[in-house]
Amino acid sequence: MIKTFLNSESGAVTVDWVVLTAAIVGLGLAVMAVVSSGVENLSGDIQTQLETNHITTSFGD
């Protein structure tokens, strides 16, 4: 019974999937940490542009 247990490889695929999933989540968090400051700056620039430009819909005001 112990010999059969030691030769069994049915859990190896599960371990591989757990490691791969953890790596993908880690990479996603790292990318978000790098990109978030740039996105924040860009959204601030867009907000400033939208607040300063006013569109008029009538002539001669």
Short mmCIF file of C-alpha atoms in Angstrom, two decimals:
data_model
loop_
_atom_site.label_atom_id
_atom_site.label_comp_id
_atom_site.label_asym_id
_atom_site.label_seq_id
_atom_site.Cartn_x
_atom_site.Cartn_y
_atom_site.Cartn_z
CA MET A 1 0.00 0.00 0.00
CA ILE A 2 2.84 2.42 0.81
CA LYS A 3 4.69 1.47 -2.37
CA THR A 4 1.57 2.22 -4.44
CA PHE A 5 1.16 5.57 -2.69
CA LEU A 6 4.78 6.56 -3.35
CA ASN A 7 4.55 5.62 -7.04
CA SER A 8 1.29 7.49 -7.59
CA GLU A 9 1.61 10.70 -9.61
CA SER A 10 -2.02 11.83 -9.62
CA GLY A 11 -1.35 14.91 -7.44
CA ALA A 12 1.54 16.19 -9.55
CA VAL A 13 -0.75 17.90 -12.06
CA THR A 14 -2.57 19.70 -9.27
CA VAL A 15 0.70 21.01 -7.86
CA ASP A 16 1.72 22.23 -11.32
CA TRP A 17 -1.57 24.09 -11.76
CA VAL A 18 -1.27 25.71 -8.33
CA VAL A 19 2.26 26.90 -9.07
CA LEU A 20 1.31 28.23 -12.52
CA THR A 21 -1.76 30.01 -11.17
CA ALA A 22 0.27 31.61 -8.38
CA ALA A 23 2.84 32.78 -10.93
CA ILE A 24 0.17 34.32 -13.16
CA VAL A 25 -1.43 36.12 -10.21
CA GLY A 26 1.97 37.39 -9.09
CA LEU A 27 2.78 38.70 -12.56
CA GLY A 28 -0.61 40.40 -12.76
CA LEU A 29 -0.02 42.18 -9.45
CA ALA A 30 3.45 43.25 -10.54
CA VAL A 31 2.10 44.69 -13.80
CA MET A 32 -0.63 46.56 -11.94
CA ALA A 33 1.95 48.06 -9.57
CA VAL A 34 4.04 49.34 -12.49
CA VAL A 35 1.15 50.61 -14.63
CA SER A 36 -1.04 52.17 -11.93
CA SER A 37 0.99 55.38 -11.51
CA GLY A 38 0.96 56.06 -15.25
CA VAL A 39 -2.77 55.48 -15.47
CA GLU A 40 -3.34 57.78 -12.51
CA ASN A 41 -1.30 60.56 -14.14
CA LEU A 42 -3.11 60.12 -17.45
CA SER A 43 -6.53 60.24 -15.81
CA GLY A 44 -5.53 63.47 -14.06
CA ASP A 45 -4.48 64.98 -17.39
CA ILE A 46 -7.80 63.97 -18.95
CA GLN A 47 -9.71 65.50 -16.06
CA THR A 48 -7.80 68.77 -16.38
CA GLN A 49 -8.43 68.89 -20.13
CA LEU A 50 -12.14 68.24 -19.70
CA GLU A 51 -12.46 70.92 -17.02
CA THR A 52 -10.64 73.65 -19.00
CA ASN A 53 -12.22 73.22 -22.44
CA HIS A 54 -15.80 74.38 -22.65
CA ILE A 55 -17.97 73.79 -25.68
CA THR A 56 -20.49 76.46 -26.63
CA THR A 57 -23.52 75.50 -28.65
CA SER A 58 -24.65 78.97 -29.73
CA PHE A 59 -23.11 81.71 -31.85
CA GLY A 60 -22.30 85.25 -30.74
CA ASP A 61 -22.15 84.84 -26.97
#
